XYZ file of C-alpha atoms in Angstrom:
431
model
C 51.214 97.978 96.889
C 50.715 94.261 97.479
C 52.478 91.697 95.328
C 52.591 87.930 95.143
C 55.759 86.489 93.611
C 55.766 82.841 92.602
C 58.950 80.897 91.905
C 60.242 77.410 91.200
C 61.823 77.539 94.645
C 62.738 79.922 97.461
C 66.123 79.749 99.173
C 65.426 81.247 102.590
C 68.974 82.277 103.535
C 69.096 80.589 106.946
C 71.980 78.530 108.285
C 70.157 75.248 107.671
C 69.868 75.999 103.962
C 66.089 75.767 103.846
C 64.691 75.478 100.303
C 60.957 75.764 99.616
C 59.946 74.316 96.216
C 57.016 75.694 94.204
C 56.982 78.733 96.451
C 55.128 81.978 97.041
C 56.422 85.219 98.564
C 53.827 87.840 99.469
C 55.015 91.447 99.780
C 53.029 94.185 101.486
C 54.223 97.759 102.075
C 57.876 96.917 101.521
C 57.991 93.917 103.837
C 57.531 90.198 103.426
C 54.066 89.190 104.563
C 54.184 85.446 103.877
C 56.593 82.803 102.528
C 55.834 79.166 101.841
C 54.625 76.504 99.434
C 52.080 77.658 96.880
C 49.717 74.921 98.038
C 49.527 76.502 101.506
C 49.407 80.149 100.445
C 46.614 82.408 101.723
C 44.251 83.950 99.143
C 46.055 86.453 96.919
C 43.201 88.943 97.129
C 43.960 92.084 95.143
C 47.740 91.486 95.063
C 49.553 91.720 91.729
C 50.768 88.214 90.875
C 54.204 87.920 89.232
C 55.329 84.477 88.033
C 59.117 84.052 87.972
C 60.892 81.225 86.082
C 63.596 80.669 88.671
C 64.702 80.987 92.277
C 63.890 83.741 94.747
C 66.694 84.380 97.220
C 67.336 87.119 99.781
C 69.151 90.261 98.749
C 72.830 89.619 99.493
C 74.530 91.628 102.250
C 78.131 92.731 101.623
C 79.634 93.267 105.078
C 82.844 95.031 104.044
C 83.298 97.225 101.009
C 85.003 100.364 99.781
C 82.930 100.337 96.600
C 83.925 103.792 95.240
C 87.345 102.237 94.683
C 86.020 101.110 91.315
C 88.033 104.190 90.328
C 91.200 102.225 91.163
C 90.270 98.742 90.006
C 93.355 96.751 89.050
C 95.856 99.377 90.216
C 98.942 98.231 92.109
C 98.627 94.657 90.912
C 101.019 92.310 92.702
C 101.909 94.583 95.634
C 101.509 93.459 99.247
C 98.977 95.356 101.337
C 101.237 97.971 102.964
C 102.953 98.993 99.726
C 99.651 98.836 97.833
C 98.111 101.299 100.301
C 101.010 103.708 100.660
C 102.330 103.735 97.099
C 99.163 103.370 95.036
C 95.903 103.872 96.926
C 96.521 106.699 99.355
C 98.202 109.047 96.831
C 95.247 108.607 94.460
C 92.714 109.000 97.233
C 94.338 112.264 98.266
C 93.120 113.675 94.916
C 89.532 112.439 95.302
C 86.652 114.904 95.266
C 83.176 114.327 96.721
C 81.841 114.250 93.155
C 84.278 111.447 92.327
C 83.006 109.436 95.277
C 79.336 109.871 94.382
C 79.797 108.930 90.727
C 81.944 105.925 91.602
C 79.581 104.736 94.342
C 76.591 105.051 92.015
C 78.342 102.917 89.403
C 79.481 100.396 92.006
C 76.027 100.200 93.546
C 74.555 99.449 90.125
C 77.178 96.739 89.644
C 76.335 95.169 92.991
C 72.600 95.267 92.369
C 73.089 93.442 89.076
C 74.821 90.718 91.092
C 72.070 90.533 93.703
C 73.788 92.608 96.427
C 71.138 94.866 97.940
C 73.003 96.060 101.062
C 76.663 96.940 101.531
C 78.779 98.249 104.385
C 80.705 101.157 102.880
C 83.723 102.422 104.791
C 84.747 105.305 102.577
C 85.143 109.057 102.244
C 82.269 111.540 101.732
C 79.641 109.402 103.477
C 76.790 111.749 102.554
C 77.656 111.336 98.874
C 77.669 107.552 99.302
C 74.171 107.869 100.753
C 73.104 109.978 97.767
C 74.440 107.323 95.400
C 72.501 104.426 96.934
C 69.414 106.614 97.075
C 69.749 107.002 93.299
C 70.128 103.282 92.626
C 67.624 102.154 95.254
C 70.090 100.022 97.234
C 70.823 100.076 100.965
C 74.068 101.026 102.698
C 75.498 101.002 106.185
C 78.124 103.740 106.063
C 80.804 103.771 108.785
C 82.258 107.235 108.224
C 86.005 106.765 107.848
C 88.553 107.841 110.424
C 91.968 107.853 108.826
C 94.852 110.325 109.252
C 95.377 111.270 105.606
C 96.538 114.568 104.177
C 93.606 116.838 103.401
C 91.251 115.106 105.850
C 89.880 116.972 108.889
C 91.322 116.085 112.313
C 90.116 112.717 113.567
C 88.082 114.364 116.333
C 86.156 116.351 113.729
C 85.611 113.227 111.644
C 84.043 111.523 114.683
C 81.768 114.451 115.488
C 80.577 114.702 111.894
C 79.699 110.993 111.830
C 77.617 111.238 115.008
C 75.759 114.204 113.529
C 75.031 112.227 110.360
C 73.711 109.303 112.374
C 71.002 111.524 113.835
C 69.656 112.353 110.360
C 68.747 109.093 108.641
C 65.556 107.916 106.907
C 63.350 105.433 108.739
C 63.116 102.997 105.826
C 66.406 101.269 106.650
C 67.982 102.449 103.409
C 70.882 104.341 104.978
C 72.576 103.956 108.338
C 75.733 105.713 109.512
C 78.441 104.441 111.833
C 82.109 105.040 112.597
C 84.941 103.469 110.606
C 88.351 104.004 112.224
C 90.742 102.388 109.769
C 92.799 100.181 112.097
C 94.778 100.066 115.320
C 98.003 100.677 113.390
C 96.758 103.919 111.785
C 94.433 105.483 114.383
C 95.773 106.342 117.880
C 94.378 104.078 120.567
C 92.805 106.902 122.643
C 90.789 107.935 119.591
C 89.773 104.343 118.937
C 88.507 104.195 122.516
C 86.538 107.416 122.055
C 85.064 106.189 118.775
C 83.899 103.009 120.519
C 82.347 105.027 123.336
C 80.411 107.166 120.864
C 79.182 104.097 118.974
C 77.947 102.460 122.161
C 76.293 105.690 123.271
C 74.423 106.160 119.987
C 73.865 102.522 118.968
C 76.110 102.940 115.921
C 78.175 100.314 114.141
C 81.927 100.489 114.795
C 83.810 99.020 111.840
C 87.575 98.612 111.544
C 90.255 96.429 109.971
C 91.756 93.886 112.383
C 94.655 91.432 111.989
C 94.547 91.562 108.199
C 98.251 90.828 107.735
C 100.924 89.107 109.800
C 103.052 92.249 109.790
C 100.288 94.376 111.301
C 100.026 92.098 114.324
C 103.783 91.691 114.720
C 104.366 95.447 114.792
C 101.675 96.073 117.398
C 102.834 93.098 119.460
C 106.354 94.496 119.481
C 105.108 97.944 120.509
C 102.511 96.940 123.115
C 103.116 93.300 123.997
C 99.580 92.371 122.955
C 97.872 90.935 119.887
C 95.571 93.266 117.975
C 92.352 91.852 119.523
C 93.873 91.895 123.017
C 95.061 95.458 122.482
C 91.564 96.552 121.461
C 90.068 94.822 124.492
C 92.609 96.434 126.808
C 91.712 99.876 125.475
C 87.934 99.390 125.828
C 87.298 99.372 122.082
C 85.221 96.191 122.151
C 81.585 95.923 123.208
C 78.485 97.211 121.433
C 78.078 96.783 117.674
C 81.633 96.008 116.554
C 82.338 94.609 113.076
C 85.959 93.664 112.425
C 87.113 93.169 108.843
C 89.446 90.337 107.767
C 90.592 88.863 111.132
C 93.034 86.576 109.363
C 95.843 86.298 111.910
C 93.984 85.263 115.060
C 95.083 82.695 117.633
C 92.779 80.807 119.995
C 92.973 83.527 122.618
C 91.993 86.166 120.079
C 88.983 84.133 118.956
C 87.903 83.658 122.561
C 88.004 87.431 123.020
C 85.849 87.878 119.917
C 83.325 85.392 121.325
C 83.394 87.023 124.770
C 82.721 90.522 123.408
C 80.411 89.349 120.600
C 82.577 90.950 117.932
C 81.360 90.169 114.419
C 83.702 89.391 111.518
C 83.526 90.592 107.926
C 85.285 87.746 106.101
C 86.840 88.800 102.781
C 88.174 85.646 101.107
C 88.896 87.127 97.662
C 90.806 90.131 98.983
C 92.700 87.997 101.492
C 93.717 85.652 98.683
C 94.598 88.333 96.115
C 96.818 90.251 98.542
C 98.214 86.999 100.004
C 97.093 88.101 103.465
C 96.248 84.571 104.570
C 93.367 82.173 105.263
C 90.941 83.177 108.006
C 89.825 80.569 110.552
C 86.185 80.643 109.514
C 85.293 77.169 110.805
C 86.801 77.932 114.202
C 84.937 81.253 114.347
C 81.592 79.654 113.589
C 82.190 76.838 116.068
C 82.757 79.457 118.791
C 79.513 81.219 117.961
C 81.206 84.254 116.426
C 78.963 86.108 113.969
C 80.500 86.069 110.484
C 79.397 87.693 107.242
C 81.019 87.825 103.816
C 82.501 90.953 102.288
C 84.069 91.696 98.943
C 86.415 94.388 100.276
C 87.091 97.136 97.751
C 87.078 96.561 93.991
C 90.740 97.536 93.927
C 91.689 94.587 96.122
C 89.254 91.915 94.950
C 88.904 93.217 92.046
C 85.198 92.552 91.780
C 81.993 93.213 93.689
C 80.489 89.795 92.911
C 79.566 88.540 96.373
C 78.017 85.349 95.036
C 81.402 84.447 93.527
C 82.937 85.052 96.955
C 80.403 82.654 98.494
C 81.928 79.877 96.424
C 85.484 81.002 97.181
C 84.774 81.166 100.915
C 83.645 77.554 100.890
C 86.612 76.455 98.786
C 89.220 78.198 100.947
C 87.670 76.983 104.191
C 87.743 73.416 102.919
C 91.307 73.816 101.703
C 92.461 75.289 105.015
C 90.896 72.504 107.071
C 91.635 69.780 104.497
C 88.009 68.755 104.814
C 85.199 68.817 102.260
C 82.744 69.477 105.116
C 84.572 72.461 106.632
C 81.989 74.883 105.232
C 78.810 73.550 103.681
C 77.086 75.143 100.705
C 74.227 76.141 103.005
C 76.582 77.834 105.467
C 78.496 79.593 102.708
C 75.311 81.100 101.255
C 74.092 82.016 104.750
C 77.329 84.002 105.261
C 76.177 86.325 102.467
C 72.532 86.501 103.576
C 71.169 85.743 107.053
C 74.593 85.437 108.660
C 75.754 88.698 107.111
C 72.633 90.512 108.331
C 73.309 89.189 111.834
C 76.931 90.314 111.608
C 75.973 93.927 110.942
C 73.144 93.932 113.468
C 70.289 94.145 110.958
C 67.679 91.476 111.756
C 65.345 93.118 109.219
C 67.509 91.899 106.316
C 69.121 88.753 104.945
C 66.350 86.144 104.979
C 63.079 85.549 103.175
C 60.876 85.465 106.252
C 57.682 87.209 107.277
C 58.340 90.635 108.797
C 61.700 91.203 107.131
C 62.225 93.826 104.465
C 61.337 92.670 100.977
C 64.840 92.644 99.494
C 64.529 89.906 96.898
C 66.625 88.505 94.065
C 65.320 86.453 91.148
C 67.874 84.044 89.665
C 66.794 82.538 86.349
C 67.214 78.768 86.469
C 66.633 78.151 82.755
C 70.310 77.433 82.305
C 72.550 74.379 82.189
C 74.137 75.581 85.446
C 70.952 74.516 87.207
C 70.731 71.018 85.776
C 70.115 68.409 86.959
C 67.867 68.944 89.998
C 67.417 65.608 91.753
C 66.095 67.014 95.029
C 65.315 70.409 96.559
C 68.789 70.839 98.059
C 70.244 70.908 94.537
C 68.839 74.415 94.004
C 71.124 75.722 96.739
C 74.041 73.556 95.670
C 73.939 74.897 92.108
C 73.470 78.458 93.383
C 76.727 78.208 95.359
C 78.939 76.105 93.094
C 77.886 76.837 89.514
C 78.901 80.495 89.178
C 75.436 81.794 88.437
C 75.549 85.492 89.368
C 75.241 86.180 85.630
C 71.726 84.711 85.894
C 70.406 87.389 88.269
C 67.462 88.858 86.356
C 65.398 90.906 88.790
C 66.013 92.575 92.142
C 63.654 94.304 94.547
C 64.648 96.458 97.545
C 61.850 97.071 99.997
C 59.497 95.695 97.365
C 60.599 98.258 94.765
C 62.107 96.956 91.498
C 65.715 98.126 91.127
C 66.838 95.577 88.509
C 64.452 94.406 85.788
C 65.422 91.781 83.239
C 69.090 92.263 84.062
C 69.150 96.075 83.817
C 69.371 98.551 86.691
C 66.252 100.684 86.564
C 67.278 103.878 88.386
C 70.513 104.978 86.694
C 72.262 104.909 83.325
C 74.928 102.252 83.869
C 76.674 102.845 80.533
C 77.012 106.584 81.129
C 78.378 105.876 84.600
C 80.961 103.472 83.178
C 82.281 106.155 80.845
C 82.408 108.727 83.629
C 84.249 106.380 85.979
C 86.875 105.765 83.279
C 87.363 109.503 82.768
C 87.683 110.269 86.486
C 89.992 107.299 87.087
C 92.394 108.584 84.408
C 92.567 111.945 86.168
C 93.205 110.415 89.580
C 95.977 108.198 88.239
C 97.882 111.413 87.534
């Protein structure tokens, strides 16, 4: 089916912050066929024409999430990361069933779609059930199957083998992709991290792990091995290939140079880092070194939301605060970190920007609101999008050209029924 969407403006999602006023986006067979000013558009032909009273922006890409943790939202409030994991999260997760994961992921996926997030990187248990959930909602997911030594989980070697098998059985529409998600260097033995990296390089899979999230993590590994976390991973041949490292808060210059040398991408999680008091990542220094960076929400038990557009604003604020400079991260760069930059970070050049040839993952933001006034020039559309807290104005979302949110409501699932079921299952897991 061919469609022509018209909008007051298109925000492309590139690093420059390109805004096209009075714009047209043509969609053909799930991909973008043309983007540009209405005055220059080719003939519409037999395409269905849909006029939208707002902005069209790319579907947002959440580069680090444990979205089924909506089951644990708000639990362990005020605890530092290590106690939060060991005392609150891991005991609850030990009682999880695959059904719990699928219900929670379906609800979380609906929540993300309503906020314009069309793709998320989901490091969590029961990866096949996560895939089933996003199939139901119509979203996309990159699913690094977790490797974590928890009670009730298969041996780590079996977890790796199962993930490689899953990766060989994925649809060709880019909706689901599997990878490997060893938790971290302080929880997974280094020889197994090395083997996981080898398998990912061999099969072209994404390797996703937590790195240098807290000061204590790095200090403990430094004491044990005499190396920082990034240097330790490099020494054990974990780097190289498609590596996405979450958080990367406690990194010195040498660590950042290693990341640039090995082309390691970073999933920057400003809200989680702030809530757990983990620290302020060196985002400006990463970008200046050419390191690929994308935004992530982290899990909804450590954020506690899945509103990536809110995290766009926070990322810019924290970067400016850290550098004591109002130009440390521009509005254009901040939005790019959730769109084109995030797609680059996860190795998906088919996503993240409104450009011909990319998948038609589109978000309509209604601009008939005081949050979008005044508009003195075209750049104001992007400025208001970043600074005015407008995720509530997301009205319509398409994934691969298919409508998954219409007039603010998710089309594929019953969000209210899911909310009630999540509450019931969360009460059971809390014990």
